[in-house]
Short mmCIF file of the C-alpha atoms (twelve columns), coordinates in Angstrom:
data_MODEL
# 
_entry.id   MODEL 
# 
loop_
_atom_site.group_PDB 
_atom_site.id 
_atom_site.type_symbol 
_atom_site.label_atom_id 
_atom_site.label_alt_id 
_atom_site.label_comp_id 
_atom_site.label_asym_id 
_atom_site.label_seq_id 
_atom_site.Cartn_x 
_atom_site.Cartn_y 
_atom_site.Cartn_z 
_atom_site.pdbx_PDB_model_num 
ATOM 1   C CA . MET A 1   109.879 54.147 36.609 1 
ATOM 2   C CA . ALA A 2   112.761 54.021 33.996 1 
ATOM 3   C CA . LYS A 3   116.329 51.853 35.119 1 
ATOM 4   C CA . PHE A 4   119.305 54.559 36.216 1 
ATOM 5   C CA . ASN A 5   121.315 55.041 33.937 1 
ATOM 6   C CA . PRO A 6   124.703 56.994 34.837 1 
ATOM 7   C CA . GLN A 7   125.321 57.798 30.908 1 
ATOM 8   C CA . HIS A 8   122.193 60.236 30.983 1 
ATOM 9   C CA . VAL A 9   123.576 62.028 34.490 1 
ATOM 10  C CA . LEU A 10  124.626 65.750 34.094 1 
ATOM 11  C CA . VAL A 11  126.434 67.080 37.566 1 
ATOM 12  C CA . THR A 12  126.470 71.154 38.052 1 
ATOM 13  C CA . GLY A 13  129.928 71.554 40.100 1 
ATOM 14  C CA . GLY A 14  132.237 69.115 38.968 1 
ATOM 15  C CA . SER A 15  135.045 70.392 40.078 1 
ATOM 16  C CA . GLY A 16  133.859 70.472 43.309 1 
ATOM 17  C CA . ARG A 17  134.324 68.175 47.172 1 
ATOM 18  C CA . LEU A 18  131.100 66.630 45.778 1 
ATOM 19  C CA . GLY A 19  131.273 66.456 42.074 1 
ATOM 20  C CA . THR A 20  134.882 65.034 42.841 1 
ATOM 21  C CA . GLU A 21  133.765 62.064 44.737 1 
ATOM 22  C CA . LEU A 22  130.737 61.398 42.812 1 
ATOM 23  C CA . LYS A 23  133.219 61.459 39.595 1 
ATOM 24  C CA . LYS A 24  134.337 58.293 41.463 1 
ATOM 25  C CA . ILE A 25  131.147 56.509 41.608 1 
ATOM 26  C CA . LEU A 26  129.693 57.393 38.227 1 
ATOM 27  C CA . PRO A 27  132.071 57.673 35.998 1 
ATOM 28  C CA . LYS A 28  130.058 57.219 33.283 1 
ATOM 29  C CA . ALA A 29  127.761 60.630 33.751 1 
ATOM 30  C CA . ASP A 30  128.321 64.158 32.213 1 
ATOM 31  C CA . PHE A 31  130.135 66.288 34.576 1 
ATOM 32  C CA . PRO A 32  130.820 69.359 32.024 1 
ATOM 33  C CA . ALA A 33  132.805 72.304 32.886 1 
ATOM 34  C CA . SER A 34  131.705 76.030 33.913 1 
ATOM 35  C CA . VAL A 35  133.068 77.046 30.837 1 
ATOM 36  C CA . ALA A 36  130.495 75.116 28.898 1 
ATOM 37  C CA . PHE A 37  127.658 74.985 31.038 1 
ATOM 38  C CA . ASN A 38  127.289 77.980 33.580 1 
ATOM 39  C CA . VAL A 39  124.759 78.083 35.453 1 
ATOM 40  C CA . THR A 40  124.086 81.540 35.462 1 
ATOM 41  C CA . ASP A 41  124.302 81.620 31.899 1 
ATOM 42  C CA . GLU A 42  120.471 80.452 30.236 1 
ATOM 43  C CA . LYS A 43  121.574 80.839 26.919 1 
ATOM 44  C CA . LYS A 44  124.408 78.255 27.139 1 
ATOM 45  C CA . MET A 45  122.967 76.028 29.679 1 
ATOM 46  C CA . GLU A 46  119.853 75.615 27.139 1 
ATOM 47  C CA . ARG A 47  122.250 74.686 23.965 1 
ATOM 48  C CA . TYR A 48  124.227 72.247 26.404 1 
ATOM 49  C CA . ILE A 49  120.646 70.705 27.152 1 
ATOM 50  C CA . ARG A 50  119.731 70.174 23.639 1 
ATOM 51  C CA . ARG A 51  123.015 68.381 22.625 1 
ATOM 52  C CA . HIS A 52  123.763 66.493 25.455 1 
ATOM 53  C CA . ARG A 53  119.559 65.332 26.502 1 
ATOM 54  C CA . PRO A 54  120.322 64.457 29.820 1 
ATOM 55  C CA . SER A 55  117.495 62.704 32.039 1 
ATOM 56  C CA . VAL A 56  118.349 63.695 35.343 1 
ATOM 57  C CA . ILE A 57  120.789 66.868 36.152 1 
ATOM 58  C CA . ILE A 58  122.252 66.960 39.706 1 
ATOM 59  C CA . HIS A 59  122.427 70.967 40.630 1 
ATOM 60  C CA . ALA A 60  125.331 71.140 43.515 1 
ATOM 61  C CA . ALA A 61  127.518 74.104 41.387 1 
ATOM 62  C CA . ALA A 62  126.693 76.375 44.662 1 
ATOM 63  C CA . PHE A 63  128.270 79.825 46.421 1 
ATOM 64  C CA . ILE A 64  128.452 78.268 49.899 1 
ATOM 65  C CA . SER A 65  130.173 80.250 52.061 1 
ATOM 66  C CA . PRO A 66  128.399 81.981 55.058 1 
ATOM 67  C CA . PRO A 67  130.420 85.162 56.291 1 
ATOM 68  C CA . LEU A 68  131.177 85.771 52.239 1 
ATOM 69  C CA . ILE A 69  127.660 85.809 51.438 1 
ATOM 70  C CA . ASP A 70  126.976 88.156 54.031 1 
ATOM 71  C CA . LYS A 71  129.409 90.411 52.450 1 
ATOM 72  C CA . ASP A 72  128.260 89.922 48.818 1 
ATOM 73  C CA . PRO A 73  124.556 88.343 49.132 1 
ATOM 74  C CA . GLN A 74  124.187 89.477 45.299 1 
ATOM 75  C CA . LYS A 75  126.493 86.431 44.197 1 
ATOM 76  C CA . ALA A 76  124.318 84.433 46.660 1 
ATOM 77  C CA . ILE A 77  121.107 85.762 44.599 1 
ATOM 78  C CA . ASP A 78  122.789 85.104 41.293 1 
ATOM 79  C CA . VAL A 79  124.018 81.602 41.859 1 
ATOM 80  C CA . ASN A 80  121.727 79.878 44.483 1 
ATOM 81  C CA . ILE A 81  118.555 81.706 43.635 1 
ATOM 82  C CA . ILE A 82  118.452 82.453 40.100 1 
ATOM 83  C CA . ALA A 83  120.769 80.112 38.459 1 
ATOM 84  C CA . THR A 84  118.492 77.042 40.918 1 
ATOM 85  C CA . ALA A 85  115.193 78.897 39.493 1 
ATOM 86  C CA . THR A 86  116.233 78.811 35.708 1 
ATOM 87  C CA . LEU A 87  117.860 75.383 35.494 1 
ATOM 88  C CA . ALA A 88  114.304 74.213 37.240 1 
ATOM 89  C CA . LYS A 89  112.838 76.242 34.578 1 
ATOM 90  C CA . LEU A 90  114.986 74.328 31.839 1 
ATOM 91  C CA . CYS A 91  114.270 70.857 33.699 1 
ATOM 92  C CA . TRP A 92  110.464 71.449 33.462 1 
ATOM 93  C CA . LEU A 93  110.222 72.729 29.507 1 
ATOM 94  C CA . HIS A 94  112.959 69.925 28.824 1 
ATOM 95  C CA . LYS A 95  111.185 67.142 31.111 1 
ATOM 96  C CA . ILE A 96  114.714 66.638 33.282 1 
ATOM 97  C CA . LYS A 97  114.417 65.264 36.394 1 
ATOM 98  C CA . LEU A 98  115.950 67.965 39.244 1 
ATOM 99  C CA . VAL A 99  118.138 66.716 42.252 1 
ATOM 100 C CA . TYR A 100 119.083 69.771 43.877 1 
ATOM 101 C CA . LEU A 101 121.880 69.449 46.704 1 
ATOM 102 C CA . SER A 102 120.269 71.871 49.327 1 
ATOM 103 C CA . THR A 103 121.530 72.179 53.242 1 
ATOM 104 C CA . ASP A 104 120.743 71.416 56.917 1 
ATOM 105 C CA . TYR A 105 120.793 75.179 57.598 1 
ATOM 106 C CA . VAL A 106 117.639 76.123 56.391 1 
ATOM 107 C CA . PHE A 107 116.251 75.181 59.881 1 
ATOM 108 C CA . ASP A 108 116.595 77.952 62.640 1 
ATOM 109 C CA . GLY A 109 118.690 75.045 64.952 1 
ATOM 110 C CA . LYS A 110 116.411 75.760 67.887 1 
ATOM 111 C CA . LYS A 111 115.930 71.437 68.495 1 
ATOM 112 C CA . GLY A 112 117.662 69.464 66.133 1 
ATOM 113 C CA . ASN A 113 116.672 66.299 64.825 1 
ATOM 114 C CA . TYR A 114 114.651 67.414 62.296 1 
ATOM 115 C CA . LYS A 115 112.406 65.755 59.805 1 
ATOM 116 C CA . GLU A 116 111.895 66.051 56.476 1 
ATOM 117 C CA . ASP A 117 108.694 68.150 56.478 1 
ATOM 118 C CA . ASP A 118 109.463 70.205 59.830 1 
ATOM 119 C CA . ALA A 119 109.136 73.651 59.862 1 
ATOM 120 C CA . VAL A 120 111.964 75.761 57.736 1 
ATOM 121 C CA . LEU A 121 113.211 78.894 58.647 1 
ATOM 122 C CA . PRO A 122 116.789 79.958 58.152 1 
ATOM 123 C CA . VAL A 123 119.046 82.091 60.294 1 
ATOM 124 C CA . ASN A 124 121.253 83.330 57.940 1 
ATOM 125 C CA . LYS A 125 121.779 84.695 53.972 1 
ATOM 126 C CA . TYR A 126 123.413 81.460 52.880 1 
ATOM 127 C CA . ALA A 127 120.689 79.069 54.186 1 
ATOM 128 C CA . TRP A 128 118.077 81.632 52.900 1 
ATOM 129 C CA . SER A 129 119.806 81.247 49.428 1 
ATOM 130 C CA . LYS A 130 119.439 77.935 49.773 1 
ATOM 131 C CA . LEU A 131 115.859 77.679 50.531 1 
ATOM 132 C CA . GLY A 132 114.916 79.752 47.880 1 
ATOM 133 C CA . GLY A 133 116.407 77.510 45.306 1 
ATOM 134 C CA . GLU A 134 114.249 75.136 47.060 1 
ATOM 135 C CA . ALA A 135 111.210 76.761 46.371 1 
ATOM 136 C CA . ALA A 136 112.307 76.951 42.598 1 
ATOM 137 C CA . VAL A 137 113.008 73.220 42.512 1 
ATOM 138 C CA . ARG A 138 109.738 72.005 44.561 1 
ATOM 139 C CA . MET A 139 107.787 73.991 41.514 1 
ATOM 140 C CA . LEU A 140 108.678 71.075 39.403 1 
ATOM 141 C CA . ASP A 141 107.086 67.912 39.523 1 
ATOM 142 C CA . ASP A 142 110.021 65.245 39.116 1 
ATOM 143 C CA . TYR A 143 112.941 66.469 41.938 1 
ATOM 144 C CA . LEU A 144 114.915 65.677 44.462 1 
ATOM 145 C CA . ILE A 145 115.787 67.816 47.363 1 
ATOM 146 C CA . ILE A 146 118.905 66.467 49.560 1 
ATOM 147 C CA . ARG A 147 119.534 68.845 52.521 1 
ATOM 148 C CA . THR A 148 122.577 67.200 54.575 1 
ATOM 149 C CA . SER A 149 125.753 68.766 55.150 1 
ATOM 150 C CA . PHE A 150 129.447 67.077 54.520 1 
ATOM 151 C CA . GLY A 151 133.071 68.645 55.018 1 
ATOM 152 C CA . ASP A 152 136.724 67.379 53.298 1 
ATOM 153 C CA . LYS A 153 137.682 63.507 53.990 1 
ATOM 154 C CA . VAL A 154 140.670 65.093 56.573 1 
ATOM 155 C CA . PHE A 155 139.416 67.732 58.435 1 
ATOM 156 C CA . PRO A 156 140.941 71.267 57.514 1 
ATOM 157 C CA . TYR A 157 140.707 73.641 60.076 1 
ATOM 158 C CA . ASP A 158 142.567 74.280 63.723 1 
ATOM 159 C CA . LYS A 159 139.557 74.332 65.405 1 
ATOM 160 C CA . ALA A 160 135.819 72.922 65.665 1 
ATOM 161 C CA . PHE A 161 132.918 74.398 67.206 1 
ATOM 162 C CA . VAL A 162 131.649 72.241 70.337 1 
ATOM 163 C CA . ASP A 163 128.633 73.498 70.576 1 
ATOM 164 C CA . HIS A 164 127.323 73.356 67.015 1 
ATOM 165 C CA . TYR A 165 125.445 70.563 66.487 1 
ATOM 166 C CA . THR A 166 124.972 68.232 62.748 1 
ATOM 167 C CA . SER A 167 124.606 65.215 60.534 1 
ATOM 168 C CA . ARG A 168 127.791 66.210 58.883 1 
ATOM 169 C CA . GLU A 169 129.689 63.457 57.532 1 
ATOM 170 C CA . SER A 170 132.800 63.016 54.874 1 
ATOM 171 C CA . VAL A 171 131.698 64.103 51.238 1 
ATOM 172 C CA . ASP A 172 132.679 60.533 49.949 1 
ATOM 173 C CA . VAL A 173 129.860 58.729 52.577 1 
ATOM 174 C CA . ILE A 174 127.580 61.675 50.749 1 
ATOM 175 C CA . ALA A 175 128.291 60.984 47.566 1 
ATOM 176 C CA . LYS A 176 128.053 57.360 48.283 1 
ATOM 177 C CA . LYS A 177 124.191 58.095 49.843 1 
ATOM 178 C CA . ILE A 178 123.475 60.671 47.171 1 
ATOM 179 C CA . VAL A 179 123.637 57.618 44.390 1 
ATOM 180 C CA . VAL A 180 121.408 55.160 46.329 1 
ATOM 181 C CA . MET A 181 118.757 57.707 46.170 1 
ATOM 182 C CA . LEU A 182 119.312 58.588 42.463 1 
ATOM 183 C CA . LYS A 183 119.445 54.405 41.957 1 
ATOM 184 C CA . SER A 184 115.870 54.848 43.942 1 
ATOM 185 C CA . GLY A 185 114.080 56.803 41.743 1 
ATOM 186 C CA . ALA A 186 112.880 58.844 44.700 1 
ATOM 187 C CA . ARG A 187 111.253 61.975 44.359 1 
ATOM 188 C CA . GLY A 188 110.329 64.831 47.271 1 
ATOM 189 C CA . ILE A 189 112.618 65.668 49.577 1 
ATOM 190 C CA . ILE A 190 114.952 63.561 52.168 1 
ATOM 191 C CA . HIS A 191 117.746 64.000 54.807 1 
ATOM 192 C CA . LEU A 192 121.551 62.553 54.646 1 
ATOM 193 C CA . GLY A 193 123.588 61.951 57.386 1 
ATOM 194 C CA . HIS A 194 125.014 61.192 60.388 1 
ATOM 195 C CA . PRO A 195 123.260 60.731 63.645 1 
ATOM 196 C CA . ARG A 196 123.545 64.001 65.766 1 
ATOM 197 C CA . ARG A 197 126.868 65.221 66.949 1 
ATOM 198 C CA . SER A 198 129.259 68.304 67.488 1 
ATOM 199 C CA . VAL A 199 131.747 68.953 64.583 1 
ATOM 200 C CA . TYR A 200 134.347 68.605 67.370 1 
ATOM 201 C CA . GLN A 201 132.971 65.016 67.401 1 
ATOM 202 C CA . TYR A 202 132.798 64.562 63.738 1 
ATOM 203 C CA . ALA A 203 136.791 66.189 63.422 1 
ATOM 204 C CA . LYS A 204 137.564 64.087 65.804 1 
ATOM 205 C CA . ALA A 205 135.717 61.213 64.268 1 
ATOM 206 C CA . LEU A 206 138.138 61.655 60.976 1 
ATOM 207 C CA . GLY A 207 140.965 61.557 63.422 1 
ATOM 208 C CA . ALA A 208 141.338 65.316 63.678 1 
ATOM 209 C CA . THR A 209 142.830 67.027 66.909 1 
ATOM 210 C CA . PRO A 210 141.280 69.979 66.498 1 
ATOM 211 C CA . GLY A 211 141.495 72.995 69.333 1 
ATOM 212 C CA . LYS A 212 137.673 73.770 71.076 1 
ATOM 213 C CA . MET A 213 135.547 76.525 69.707 1 
ATOM 214 C CA . SER A 214 132.261 78.129 70.167 1 
ATOM 215 C CA . ILE A 215 129.513 78.998 67.747 1 
ATOM 216 C CA . LYS A 216 129.747 82.336 70.143 1 
ATOM 217 C CA . ASP A 217 133.445 82.834 68.700 1 
ATOM 218 C CA . VAL A 218 132.119 83.509 64.718 1 
ATOM 219 C CA . ALA A 219 131.163 87.038 63.289 1 
ATOM 220 C CA . PHE A 220 128.313 85.164 61.036 1 
ATOM 221 C CA . MET A 221 125.077 82.983 62.483 1 
ATOM 222 C CA . VAL A 222 125.715 79.906 63.029 1 
ATOM 223 C CA . PRO A 223 122.381 77.384 64.038 1 
ATOM 224 C CA . LYS A 224 122.759 75.654 67.204 1 
ATOM 225 C CA . ASP A 225 121.472 72.273 66.370 1 
ATOM 226 C CA . THR A 226 120.673 71.233 62.730 1 
ATOM 227 C CA . SER A 227 121.119 67.779 62.840 1 
ATOM 228 C CA . LEU A 228 118.685 65.439 60.556 1 
ATOM 229 C CA . ASN A 229 116.455 62.582 61.031 1 
ATOM 230 C CA . THR A 230 117.205 60.433 58.746 1 
ATOM 231 C CA . ALA A 231 114.493 57.388 59.258 1 
ATOM 232 C CA . LYS A 232 113.099 57.990 55.905 1 
ATOM 233 C CA . TYR A 233 116.576 57.446 53.971 1 
ATOM 234 C CA . LYS A 234 117.094 53.981 55.962 1 
ATOM 235 C CA . THR A 235 114.056 52.999 54.317 1 
ATOM 236 C CA . TYR A 236 116.073 53.476 50.847 1 
ATOM 237 C CA . GLY A 237 119.902 52.498 52.158 1 
ATOM 238 C CA . LYS A 238 118.772 49.243 53.183 1 
# 
């Protein structure tokens, strides 16, 4: 296994929350602007890859809002499914490892504590689009799918779900765990996150004092318990 070299890492979605945190930890990695590496433009990606020759691509660019995706599923198909499949094809052609940021929402949320090999069954269009991306990535021999849930370091909402359980952590913590996995050279699927807690408990842990709300209060489908079993990560994160 080749030694991890941040200079050979390319990150999509570099201007997003996760990309911003990864830049702090991996300042020598490549975070191209979307004008240079547009994930919906195969020819532009191909040219960039040929010019810069990354050995690892972290695919963090995505359309992630469930209510907006319900209104515009076409954009989610283009960005989360087709663009990911195109990138997977390019990684196959150029022998690049693809690290794909997926979501805990690929599970139905009926039981929680999901392991990497548990059956997936999304309950909303956002999760279906991310699972579509997973399907393309799993066509490769050299890939790492990271299922996780993260949020801002400061809780941004006035209310938080008391009945939606998750493994969500602040984005800076998840970014550090992602780098642990990159350095490990692991392949396959890994779950990253905090032990099971409600979104309300997560917000309180960040020092926020939000009001309480239920998943029944929103118009889009929210799975009840998508908490992740992270025992596998602990074997790498010691």
